[in-house]
Coordinates of C-alpha atoms in Angstrom, one line a residue:
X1 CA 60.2 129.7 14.5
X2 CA 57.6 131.7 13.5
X3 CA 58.1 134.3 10.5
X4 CA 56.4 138.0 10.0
X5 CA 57.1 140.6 8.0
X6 CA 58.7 143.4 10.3
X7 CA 58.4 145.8 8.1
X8 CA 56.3 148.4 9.8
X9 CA 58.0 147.7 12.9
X10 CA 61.5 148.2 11.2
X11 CA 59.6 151.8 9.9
X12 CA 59.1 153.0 13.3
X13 CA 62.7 152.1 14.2
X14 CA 64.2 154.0 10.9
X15 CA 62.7 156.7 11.7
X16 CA 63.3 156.4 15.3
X17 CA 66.9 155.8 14.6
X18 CA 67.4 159.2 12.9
X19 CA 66.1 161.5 15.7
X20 CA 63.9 159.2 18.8
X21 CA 66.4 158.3 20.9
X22 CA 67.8 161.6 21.7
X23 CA 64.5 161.3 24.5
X24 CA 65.8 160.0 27.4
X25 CA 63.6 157.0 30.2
X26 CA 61.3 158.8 31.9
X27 CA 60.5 157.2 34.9
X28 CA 59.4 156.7 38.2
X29 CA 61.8 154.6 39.4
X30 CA 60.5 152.6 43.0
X31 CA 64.0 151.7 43.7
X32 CA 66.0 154.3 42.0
X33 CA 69.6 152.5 40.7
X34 CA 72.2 155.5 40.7
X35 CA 74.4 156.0 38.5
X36 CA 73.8 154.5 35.4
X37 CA 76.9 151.9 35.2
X38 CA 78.7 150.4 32.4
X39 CA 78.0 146.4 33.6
X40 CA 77.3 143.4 31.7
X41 CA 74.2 141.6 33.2
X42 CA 70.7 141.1 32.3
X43 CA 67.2 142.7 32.7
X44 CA 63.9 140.7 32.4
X45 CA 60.7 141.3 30.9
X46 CA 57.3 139.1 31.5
X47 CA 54.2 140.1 30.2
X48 CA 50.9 138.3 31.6
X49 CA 48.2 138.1 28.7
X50 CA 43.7 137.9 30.1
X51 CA 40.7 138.7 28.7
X52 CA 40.3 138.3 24.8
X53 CA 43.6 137.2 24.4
X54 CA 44.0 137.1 20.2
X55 CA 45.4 133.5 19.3
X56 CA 49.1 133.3 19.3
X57 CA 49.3 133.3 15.5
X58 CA 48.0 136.7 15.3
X59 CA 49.8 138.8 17.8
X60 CA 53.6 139.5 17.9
X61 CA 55.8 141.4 20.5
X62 CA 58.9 143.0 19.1
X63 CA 61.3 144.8 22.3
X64 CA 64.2 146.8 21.0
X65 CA 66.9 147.8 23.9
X66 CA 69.5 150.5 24.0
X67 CA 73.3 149.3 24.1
X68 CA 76.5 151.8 24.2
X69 CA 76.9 150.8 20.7
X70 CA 73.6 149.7 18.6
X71 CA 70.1 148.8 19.7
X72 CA 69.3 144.6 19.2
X73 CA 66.0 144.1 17.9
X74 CA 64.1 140.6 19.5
X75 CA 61.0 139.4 18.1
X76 CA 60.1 137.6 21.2
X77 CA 57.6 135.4 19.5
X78 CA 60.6 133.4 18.9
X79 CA 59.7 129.7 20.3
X80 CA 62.7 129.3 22.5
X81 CA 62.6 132.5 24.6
X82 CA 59.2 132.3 25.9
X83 CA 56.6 130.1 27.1
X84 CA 52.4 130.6 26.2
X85 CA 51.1 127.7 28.0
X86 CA 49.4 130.2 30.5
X87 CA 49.5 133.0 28.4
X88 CA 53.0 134.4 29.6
X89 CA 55.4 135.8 27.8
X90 CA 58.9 136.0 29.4
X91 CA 62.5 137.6 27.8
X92 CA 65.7 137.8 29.1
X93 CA 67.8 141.0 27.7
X94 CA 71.5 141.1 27.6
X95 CA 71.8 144.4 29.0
X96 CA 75.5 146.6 29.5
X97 CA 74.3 148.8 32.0
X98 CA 72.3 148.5 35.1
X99 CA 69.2 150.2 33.8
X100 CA 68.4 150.8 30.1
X101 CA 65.1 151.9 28.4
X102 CA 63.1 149.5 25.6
X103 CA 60.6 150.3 22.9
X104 CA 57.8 147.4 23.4
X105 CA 55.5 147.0 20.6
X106 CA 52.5 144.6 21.0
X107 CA 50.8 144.3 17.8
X108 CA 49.1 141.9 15.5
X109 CA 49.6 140.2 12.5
X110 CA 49.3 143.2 10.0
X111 CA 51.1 145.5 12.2
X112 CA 48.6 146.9 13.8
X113 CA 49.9 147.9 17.7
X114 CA 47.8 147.2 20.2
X115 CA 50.3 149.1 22.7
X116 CA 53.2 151.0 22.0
X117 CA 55.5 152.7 24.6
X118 CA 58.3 152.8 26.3
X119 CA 59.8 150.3 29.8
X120 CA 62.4 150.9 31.6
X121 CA 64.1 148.1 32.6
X122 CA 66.4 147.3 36.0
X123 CA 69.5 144.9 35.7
X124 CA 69.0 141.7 38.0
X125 CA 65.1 142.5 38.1
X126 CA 62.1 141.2 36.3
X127 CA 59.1 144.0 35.2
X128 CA 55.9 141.9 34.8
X129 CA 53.5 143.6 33.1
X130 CA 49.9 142.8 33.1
X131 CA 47.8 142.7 29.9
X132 CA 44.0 142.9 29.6
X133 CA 42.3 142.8 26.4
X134 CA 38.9 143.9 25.7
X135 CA 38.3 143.4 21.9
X136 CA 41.3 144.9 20.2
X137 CA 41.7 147.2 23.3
X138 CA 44.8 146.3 25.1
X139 CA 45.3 147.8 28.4
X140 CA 48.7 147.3 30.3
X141 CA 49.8 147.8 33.8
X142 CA 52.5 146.9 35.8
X143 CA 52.5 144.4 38.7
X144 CA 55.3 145.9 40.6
X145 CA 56.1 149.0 40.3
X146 CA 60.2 148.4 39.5
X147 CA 61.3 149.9 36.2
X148 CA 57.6 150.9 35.0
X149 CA 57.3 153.7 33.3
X150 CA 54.7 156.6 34.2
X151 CA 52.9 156.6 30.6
X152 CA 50.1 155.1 29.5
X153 CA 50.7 152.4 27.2
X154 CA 48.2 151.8 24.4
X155 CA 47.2 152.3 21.2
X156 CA 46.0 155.9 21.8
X157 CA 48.1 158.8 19.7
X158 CA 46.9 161.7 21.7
X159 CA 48.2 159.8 25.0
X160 CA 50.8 157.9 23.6
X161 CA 54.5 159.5 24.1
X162 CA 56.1 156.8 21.9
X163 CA 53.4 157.7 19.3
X164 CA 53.8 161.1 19.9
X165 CA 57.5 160.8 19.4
X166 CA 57.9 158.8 16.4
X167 CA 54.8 161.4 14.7
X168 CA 57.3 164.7 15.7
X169 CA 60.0 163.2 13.6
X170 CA 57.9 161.7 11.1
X171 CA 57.0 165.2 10.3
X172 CA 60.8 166.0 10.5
X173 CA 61.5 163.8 8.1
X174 CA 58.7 164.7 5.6
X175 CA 59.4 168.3 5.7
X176 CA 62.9 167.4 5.2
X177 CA 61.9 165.5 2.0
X178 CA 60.2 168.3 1.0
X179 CA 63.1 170.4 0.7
X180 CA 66.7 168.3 1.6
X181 CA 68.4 171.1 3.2
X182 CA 65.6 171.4 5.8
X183 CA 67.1 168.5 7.7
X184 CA 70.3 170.0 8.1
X185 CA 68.5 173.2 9.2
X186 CA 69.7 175.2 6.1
X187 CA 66.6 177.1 4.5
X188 CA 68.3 179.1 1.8
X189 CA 71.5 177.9 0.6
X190 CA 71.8 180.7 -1.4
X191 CA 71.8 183.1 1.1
X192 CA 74.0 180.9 2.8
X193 CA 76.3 181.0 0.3
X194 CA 76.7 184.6 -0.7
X195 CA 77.3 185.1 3.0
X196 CA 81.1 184.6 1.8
X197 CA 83.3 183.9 4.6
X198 CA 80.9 184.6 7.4
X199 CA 78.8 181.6 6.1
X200 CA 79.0 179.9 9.1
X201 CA 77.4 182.6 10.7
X202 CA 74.4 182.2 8.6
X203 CA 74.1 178.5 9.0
X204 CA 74.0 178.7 12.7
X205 CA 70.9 181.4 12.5
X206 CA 69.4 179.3 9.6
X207 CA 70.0 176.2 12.0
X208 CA 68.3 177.9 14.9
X209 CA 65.2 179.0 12.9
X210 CA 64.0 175.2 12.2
X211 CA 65.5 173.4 15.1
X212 CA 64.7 175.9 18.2
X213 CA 60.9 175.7 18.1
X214 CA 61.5 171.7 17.5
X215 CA 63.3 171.5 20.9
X216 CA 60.0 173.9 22.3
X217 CA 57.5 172.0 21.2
X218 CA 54.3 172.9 22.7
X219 CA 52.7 169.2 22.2
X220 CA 55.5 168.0 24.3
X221 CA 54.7 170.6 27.2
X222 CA 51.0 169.2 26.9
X223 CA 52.2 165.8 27.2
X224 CA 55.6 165.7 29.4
X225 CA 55.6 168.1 32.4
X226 CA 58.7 168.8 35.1
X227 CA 61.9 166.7 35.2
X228 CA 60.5 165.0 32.8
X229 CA 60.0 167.7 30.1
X230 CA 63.1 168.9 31.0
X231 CA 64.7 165.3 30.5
X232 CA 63.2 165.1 27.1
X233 CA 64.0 168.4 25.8
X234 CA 67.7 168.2 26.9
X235 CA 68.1 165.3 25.0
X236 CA 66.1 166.4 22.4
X237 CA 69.2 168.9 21.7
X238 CA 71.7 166.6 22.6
X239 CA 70.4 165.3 19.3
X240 CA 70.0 168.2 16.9
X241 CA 72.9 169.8 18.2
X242 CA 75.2 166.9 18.2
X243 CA 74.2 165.5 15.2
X244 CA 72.6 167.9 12.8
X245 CA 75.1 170.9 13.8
X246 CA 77.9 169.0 13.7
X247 CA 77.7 167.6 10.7
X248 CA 78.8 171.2 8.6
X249 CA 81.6 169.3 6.7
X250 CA 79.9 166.7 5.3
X251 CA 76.4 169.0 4.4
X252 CA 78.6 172.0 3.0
X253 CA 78.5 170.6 -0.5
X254 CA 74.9 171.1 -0.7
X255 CA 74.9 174.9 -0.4
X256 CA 78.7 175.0 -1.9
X257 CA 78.8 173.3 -4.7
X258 CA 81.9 175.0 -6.3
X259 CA 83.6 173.2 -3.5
X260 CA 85.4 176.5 -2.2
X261 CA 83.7 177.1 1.1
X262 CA 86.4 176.8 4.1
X263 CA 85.5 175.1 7.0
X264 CA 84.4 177.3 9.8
X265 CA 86.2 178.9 13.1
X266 CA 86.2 177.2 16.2
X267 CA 83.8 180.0 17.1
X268 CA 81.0 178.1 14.9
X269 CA 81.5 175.0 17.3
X270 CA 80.9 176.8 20.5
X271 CA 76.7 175.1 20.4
X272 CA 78.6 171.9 21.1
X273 CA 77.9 174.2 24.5
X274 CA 74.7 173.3 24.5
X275 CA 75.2 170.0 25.0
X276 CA 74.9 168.3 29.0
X277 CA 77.6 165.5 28.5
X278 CA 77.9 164.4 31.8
X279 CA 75.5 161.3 31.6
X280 CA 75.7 160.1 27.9
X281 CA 74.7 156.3 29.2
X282 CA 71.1 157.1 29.5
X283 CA 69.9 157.1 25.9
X284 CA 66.7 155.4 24.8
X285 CA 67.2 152.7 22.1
X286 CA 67.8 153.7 18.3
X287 CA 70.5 156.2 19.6
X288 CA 73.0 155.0 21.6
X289 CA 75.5 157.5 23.0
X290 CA 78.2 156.0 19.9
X291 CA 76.7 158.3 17.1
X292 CA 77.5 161.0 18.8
X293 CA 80.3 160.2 19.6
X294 CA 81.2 159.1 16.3
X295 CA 79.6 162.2 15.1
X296 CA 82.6 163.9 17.3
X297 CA 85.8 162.0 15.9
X298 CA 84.3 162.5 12.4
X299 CA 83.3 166.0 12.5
X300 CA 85.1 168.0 15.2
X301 CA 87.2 170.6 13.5
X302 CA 90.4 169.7 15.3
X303 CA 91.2 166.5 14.0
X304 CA 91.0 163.4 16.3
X305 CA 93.2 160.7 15.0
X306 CA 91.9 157.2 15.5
X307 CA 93.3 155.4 19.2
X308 CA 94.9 152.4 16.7
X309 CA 97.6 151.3 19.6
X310 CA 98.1 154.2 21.7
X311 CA 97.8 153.8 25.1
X312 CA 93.7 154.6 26.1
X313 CA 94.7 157.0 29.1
X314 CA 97.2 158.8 26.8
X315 CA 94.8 159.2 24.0
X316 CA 92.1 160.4 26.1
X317 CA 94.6 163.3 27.3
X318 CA 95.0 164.3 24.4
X319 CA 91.3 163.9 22.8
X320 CA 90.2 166.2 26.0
X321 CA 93.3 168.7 25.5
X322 CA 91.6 168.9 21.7
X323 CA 87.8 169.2 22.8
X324 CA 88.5 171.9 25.5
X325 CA 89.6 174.3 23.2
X326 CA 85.5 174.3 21.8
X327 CA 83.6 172.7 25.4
X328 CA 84.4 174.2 28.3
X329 CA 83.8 171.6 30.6
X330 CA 84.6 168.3 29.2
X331 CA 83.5 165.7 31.4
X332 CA 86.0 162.6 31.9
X333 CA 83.7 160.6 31.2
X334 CA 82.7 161.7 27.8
X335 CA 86.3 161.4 27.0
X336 CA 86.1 157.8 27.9
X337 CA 83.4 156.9 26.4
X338 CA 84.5 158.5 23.4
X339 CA 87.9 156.3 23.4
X340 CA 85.3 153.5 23.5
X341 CA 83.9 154.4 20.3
X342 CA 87.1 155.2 18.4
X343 CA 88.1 151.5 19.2
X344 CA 84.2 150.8 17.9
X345 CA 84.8 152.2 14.9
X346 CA 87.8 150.1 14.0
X347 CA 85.5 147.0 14.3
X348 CA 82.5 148.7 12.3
X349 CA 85.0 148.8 9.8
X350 CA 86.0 145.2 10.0
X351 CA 89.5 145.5 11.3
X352 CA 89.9 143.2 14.4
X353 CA 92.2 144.7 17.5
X354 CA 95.8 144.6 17.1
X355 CA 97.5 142.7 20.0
X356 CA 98.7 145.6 21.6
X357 CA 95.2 147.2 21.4
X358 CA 93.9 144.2 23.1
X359 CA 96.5 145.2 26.0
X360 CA 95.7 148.8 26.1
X361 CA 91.8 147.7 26.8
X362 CA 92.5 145.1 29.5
X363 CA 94.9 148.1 31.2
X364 CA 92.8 151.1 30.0
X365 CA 89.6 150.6 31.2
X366 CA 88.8 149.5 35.1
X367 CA 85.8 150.6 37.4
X368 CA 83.2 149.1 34.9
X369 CA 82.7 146.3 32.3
X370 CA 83.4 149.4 29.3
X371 CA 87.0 147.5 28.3
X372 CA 85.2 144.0 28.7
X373 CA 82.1 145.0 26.4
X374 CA 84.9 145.9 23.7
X375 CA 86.6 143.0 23.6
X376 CA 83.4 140.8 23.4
X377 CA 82.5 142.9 20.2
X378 CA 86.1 142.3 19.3
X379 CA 85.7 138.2 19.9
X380 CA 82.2 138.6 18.0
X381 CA 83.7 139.9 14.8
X382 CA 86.8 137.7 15.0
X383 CA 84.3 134.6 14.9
X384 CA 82.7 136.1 11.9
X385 CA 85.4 137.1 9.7
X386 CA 86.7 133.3 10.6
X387 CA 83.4 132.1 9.2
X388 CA 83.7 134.1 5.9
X389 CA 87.0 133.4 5.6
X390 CA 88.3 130.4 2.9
X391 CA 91.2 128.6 4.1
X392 CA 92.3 125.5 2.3
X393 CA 94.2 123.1 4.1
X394 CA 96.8 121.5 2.3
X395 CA 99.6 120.5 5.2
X396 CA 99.3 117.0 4.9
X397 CA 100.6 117.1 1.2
X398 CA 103.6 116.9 0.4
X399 CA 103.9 117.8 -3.0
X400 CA 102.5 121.4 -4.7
X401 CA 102.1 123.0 -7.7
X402 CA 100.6 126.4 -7.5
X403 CA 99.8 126.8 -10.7
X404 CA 97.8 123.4 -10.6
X405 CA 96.0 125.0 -7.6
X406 CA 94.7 128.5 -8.9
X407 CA 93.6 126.4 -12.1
X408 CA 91.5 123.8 -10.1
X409 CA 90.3 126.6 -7.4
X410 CA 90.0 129.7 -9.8
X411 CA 89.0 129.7 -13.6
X412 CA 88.3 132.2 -15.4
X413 CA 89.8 135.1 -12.5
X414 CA 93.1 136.5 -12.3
X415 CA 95.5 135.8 -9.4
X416 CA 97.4 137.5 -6.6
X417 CA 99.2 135.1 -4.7
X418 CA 101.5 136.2 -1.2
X419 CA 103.4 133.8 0.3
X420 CA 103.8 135.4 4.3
X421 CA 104.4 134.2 7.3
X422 CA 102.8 135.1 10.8
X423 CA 106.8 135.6 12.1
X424 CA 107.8 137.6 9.3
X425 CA 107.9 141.3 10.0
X426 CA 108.4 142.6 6.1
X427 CA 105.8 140.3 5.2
X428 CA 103.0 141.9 8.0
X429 CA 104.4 145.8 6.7
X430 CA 103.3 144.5 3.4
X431 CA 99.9 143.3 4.3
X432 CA 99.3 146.8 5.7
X433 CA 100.3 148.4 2.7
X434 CA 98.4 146.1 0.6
X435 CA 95.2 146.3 2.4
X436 CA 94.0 149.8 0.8
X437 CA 95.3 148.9 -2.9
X438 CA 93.1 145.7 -2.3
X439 CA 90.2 147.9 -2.4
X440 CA 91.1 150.4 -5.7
X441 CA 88.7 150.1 -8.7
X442 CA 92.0 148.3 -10.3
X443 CA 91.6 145.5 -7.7
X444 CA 87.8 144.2 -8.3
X445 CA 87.6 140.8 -9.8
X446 CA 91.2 139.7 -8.4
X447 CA 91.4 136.4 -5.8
X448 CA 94.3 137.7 -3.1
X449 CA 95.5 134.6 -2.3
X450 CA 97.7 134.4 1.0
X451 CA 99.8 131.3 1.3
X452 CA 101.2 130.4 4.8
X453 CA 102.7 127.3 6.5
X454 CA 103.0 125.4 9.6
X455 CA 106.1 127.3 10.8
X456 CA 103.3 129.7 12.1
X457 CA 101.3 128.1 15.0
X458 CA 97.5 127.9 14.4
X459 CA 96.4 130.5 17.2
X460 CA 98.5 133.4 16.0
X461 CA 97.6 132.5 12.1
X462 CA 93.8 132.1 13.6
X463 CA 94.1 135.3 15.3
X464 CA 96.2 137.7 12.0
X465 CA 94.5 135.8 8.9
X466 CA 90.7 137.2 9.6
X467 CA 93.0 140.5 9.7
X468 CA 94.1 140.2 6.3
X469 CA 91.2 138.5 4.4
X470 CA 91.3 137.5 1.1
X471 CA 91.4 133.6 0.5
X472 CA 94.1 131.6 2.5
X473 CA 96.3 128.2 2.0
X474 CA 98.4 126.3 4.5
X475 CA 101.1 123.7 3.6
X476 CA 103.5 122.4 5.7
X477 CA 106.9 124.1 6.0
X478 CA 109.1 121.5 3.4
X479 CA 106.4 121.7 1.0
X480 CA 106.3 125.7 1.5
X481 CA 109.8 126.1 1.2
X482 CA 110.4 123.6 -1.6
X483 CA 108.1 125.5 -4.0
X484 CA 109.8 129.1 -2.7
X485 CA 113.2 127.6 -3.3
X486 CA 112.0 126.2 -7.4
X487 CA 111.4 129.4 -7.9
X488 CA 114.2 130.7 -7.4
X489 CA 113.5 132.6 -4.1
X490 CA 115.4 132.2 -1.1
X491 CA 112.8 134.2 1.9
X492 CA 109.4 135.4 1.8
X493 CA 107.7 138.0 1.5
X494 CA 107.5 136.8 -2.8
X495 CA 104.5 137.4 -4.8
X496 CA 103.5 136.1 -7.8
X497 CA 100.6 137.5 -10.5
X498 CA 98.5 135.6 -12.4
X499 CA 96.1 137.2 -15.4
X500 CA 92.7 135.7 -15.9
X501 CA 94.3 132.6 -18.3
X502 CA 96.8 132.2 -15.3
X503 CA 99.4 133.1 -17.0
X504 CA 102.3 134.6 -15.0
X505 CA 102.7 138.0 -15.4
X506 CA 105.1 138.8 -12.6
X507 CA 107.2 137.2 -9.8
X508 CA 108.9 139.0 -6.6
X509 CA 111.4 138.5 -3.9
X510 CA 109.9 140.8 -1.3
X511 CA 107.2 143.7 -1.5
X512 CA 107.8 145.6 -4.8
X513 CA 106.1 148.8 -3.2
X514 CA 102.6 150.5 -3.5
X515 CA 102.9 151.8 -7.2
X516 CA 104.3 149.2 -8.9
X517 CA 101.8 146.6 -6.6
X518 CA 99.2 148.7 -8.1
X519 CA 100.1 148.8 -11.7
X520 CA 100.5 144.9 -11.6
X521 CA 97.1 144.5 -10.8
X522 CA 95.8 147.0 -14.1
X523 CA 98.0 144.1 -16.4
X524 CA 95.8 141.2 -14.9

């Protein structure tokens, strides 16, 4: 496989990332596919090459695709998903619904694009594109009409919408650097600030004094024109407003730095208004309908707990009971969807679905592949915490000395060692407890080792251990409960704590709570 320095690809996505993909496809569609479903499938892209072709060394194609939950990246000069013999370049996307919109960037060896722009692509169909050059002038058009686009597609920044995107929110971004509170609309934070209680108030008028003549932009009238226009500058909002507007908590800081500001009425929330919900599966790549979503769990003033193993339909009752009090019509669908990304969250932050939330997806979720595309992620992440994970396997002896072991394994690095069980109850409360002490300052440097035995089968320690982390060790169940009984133990949950020289500082019969856990890892 080839390699290239993506770089000034990888810029245009940054700064597409932070404010693009609130534009939505705009397209002529030949054969129209309506709605926009949730299914797993895939969508293929050719791309026919004549003229002045540069060699193949020197020109690179880099697609980027929207997903509910990220936006994959392919280089498709990648030997084994297209053939050059004849010039043709041919991709097959994994794709989750049955249309979805892709930057294309043609460019060559330096970064310089030949064509930039944006294809909408058709689940089940093929969009051949045809490509002339004429020097370094690349000129594309389509040779059926499915999924095409209405833009032209070159290198041309007055024609260009994906040019002409990524150079409104490069200035964004620029101005933002500039002055920092730009970017979260707020001009004068002292003004803000003496505005007391009513500060909220201010913010909003502050807000709408940069973002309001963003959304009008006059170079976008020139450019975009009916449904179209329309399209971009709703989602355009959708953006700023679900995402810059929201985010007063976490901004407040900047023009509160006493820390004394109170977080605002409901009343402040009432742009979430402003916002058309109802189709939140059409977003271009870089900004999948999940960050706003997110945006919502994180930031919405009525807290929304985390779906952890309640029941999907009864959490989304109670989610939409909590957003209608701000949105006056909360579509059922945005309440789904935002289920979706609560259980995405969880597996952003490395935590594997808990059996029961595994049911709640397979019972939750019907009419589309929503649940299915969860539980892949879920799969995806399992497989890589497996892969990182360090089991030693020592079942086939018969005789242990732990001591022996950390010596041998760890030198040099103090010692937490938990002898569970996938059966045990008090040892799995334990691990829970465990699991946020594990990451206090008082914890760095320490090897949590997590000693099971055959007594629990390999597919439920397969599917728990990745849960847990740390470092793992199996032994058979006589030599696991010989070593337990020598030291005087009769059951498990015990622990035992071993400084840096491995000397034993502690040993426990059962979990000897949060505090004193934590105060026997400041001794090692």
């Amino acid at each position: 496989m080839k390699t290239f320095n993506n770089l000034r690809f990888y810029n245009i996505l940054v700064v597409a990332s932070l404010i693009i993909a609130s534009i939505i496809p705009l397209s002529i569609y030949a054969n129209e596919v309506e709605p926009n479903e949730i299914k797993l499938g895939t969508a293929s892209l050719e791309i026919k090459f004549h003229g002045d072709v540069p060699p193949a060394e020197k020109m690179w194609i880099f697609i980027a695709w929207n997903e509910l939950f990220g936006w994959p990246i392919q280089d498709m000069h990648d030997q084994d998903l297209f053939d050059s013999g004849d010039g043709t370049y041919r991709i097959d996307l994994p794709v989750q619904t049955s249309k979805t919109t892709a930057l294309l960037k043609i460019a060559d060896n330096i970064g310089y694009a030949y064509a930039l722009g944006f294809v909408d692509l058709i689940q089940g169909d093929t969009l051949t594109l045809n490509g002339t050059f004429v020097g370094d002038s690349l000129t594309i058009e389509p040779s059926n009409p499915s999924g095409f686009n209405s833009y032209p597609m070159d290198n041309s920044e007055q024609r260009n919408v994906a040019a002409f995107v990524n150079q409104e929110f490069r200035d964004l971004i620029s101005y933002s650097h500039e002055n920092p509170m730009i970017i979260h609309g707020i001009t004068d934070p002292q003004k803000v600030y003496a505005a007391g209680d009513s500060a909220w108030r201010e913010v909003l008028r502050q807000n709408d004094e940069v973002y309001l003549p963003i959304i009008n932009k006059e170079r976008a009238k020139e450019l975009l024109h009916g449904e179209q226009l329309q399209t971009f500058l709703k989602n355009l909002s959708t953006f700023i407003y679900g995402v810059e507007y929201l985010r007063y908590d976490k901004i407040r800081s900047n023009w509160a730095p006493e820390g004394n500001r109170e977080m605002p009425p409901l009343e402040y929330y009432d742009f979430l208004n402003r916002i058309d919900f109802s189709n939140l599966t059409d977003f271009l790549p870089y900004y999948p309908p999940f960050h706003i979503l997110k945006n919502i769990l994180l930031y919405f003033p009525i807290k929304i707990e985390p779906i952890g193993n309640t029941p999907v339909d009864q959490w989304q009752a109670q989610a939409k009971e909590k957003l209608g009090q701000v949105i006056t019509n909360v579509p059922d669908n945005m309440v789904r969807l935002l289920s979706a990304a609560s259980y995405r969250m969880q597996l952003d932050d490395n935590k594997p679905f808990t059996p029961a939330q595994i049911r709640n997806i397979s019972a939750g979720y019907s009419g589309d592949d929503l649940g299915q595309i969860l539980l892949n992620a879920n799969s995806k992440l399992e497989a890589q915490l497996k892969e990182r994970l360090k089991i030693h396997d020592l079942t086939a002896e018969t005789a242990f000395d732990l001591k022996s072991f950390i010596d041998a394994n760890y030198p040099g690095r103090p010692v937490v060692v938990d002898f569970w069980n996938t059966w045990c109850s008090p040892c799995l409360r334990a691990h829970k407890e465990t699991e946020s002490l594990r990451k206090q300052p008082e914890a760095d440097g320490i090897v949590f080792l997590y000693v099971s035995d055959t007594s629990s089968d390999n597919d439920t320690f397969d599917q728990l251990a990745p849960r847990i982390g740390g470092e793992h060790l199996r032994l058979s169940t006589q030599t696991a409960g010989n070593y337990v009984e020598s030291q005087g133990f009769n059951g498990i949950p015990c622990y035992f704590f071993f400084d840096r020289d491995h000397n034993l500082i502690h040993k426990q019969l059962s979990f000897p709570g949060a505090d004193k856990y934590l105060n026997l890892l400041r001794q090692l």
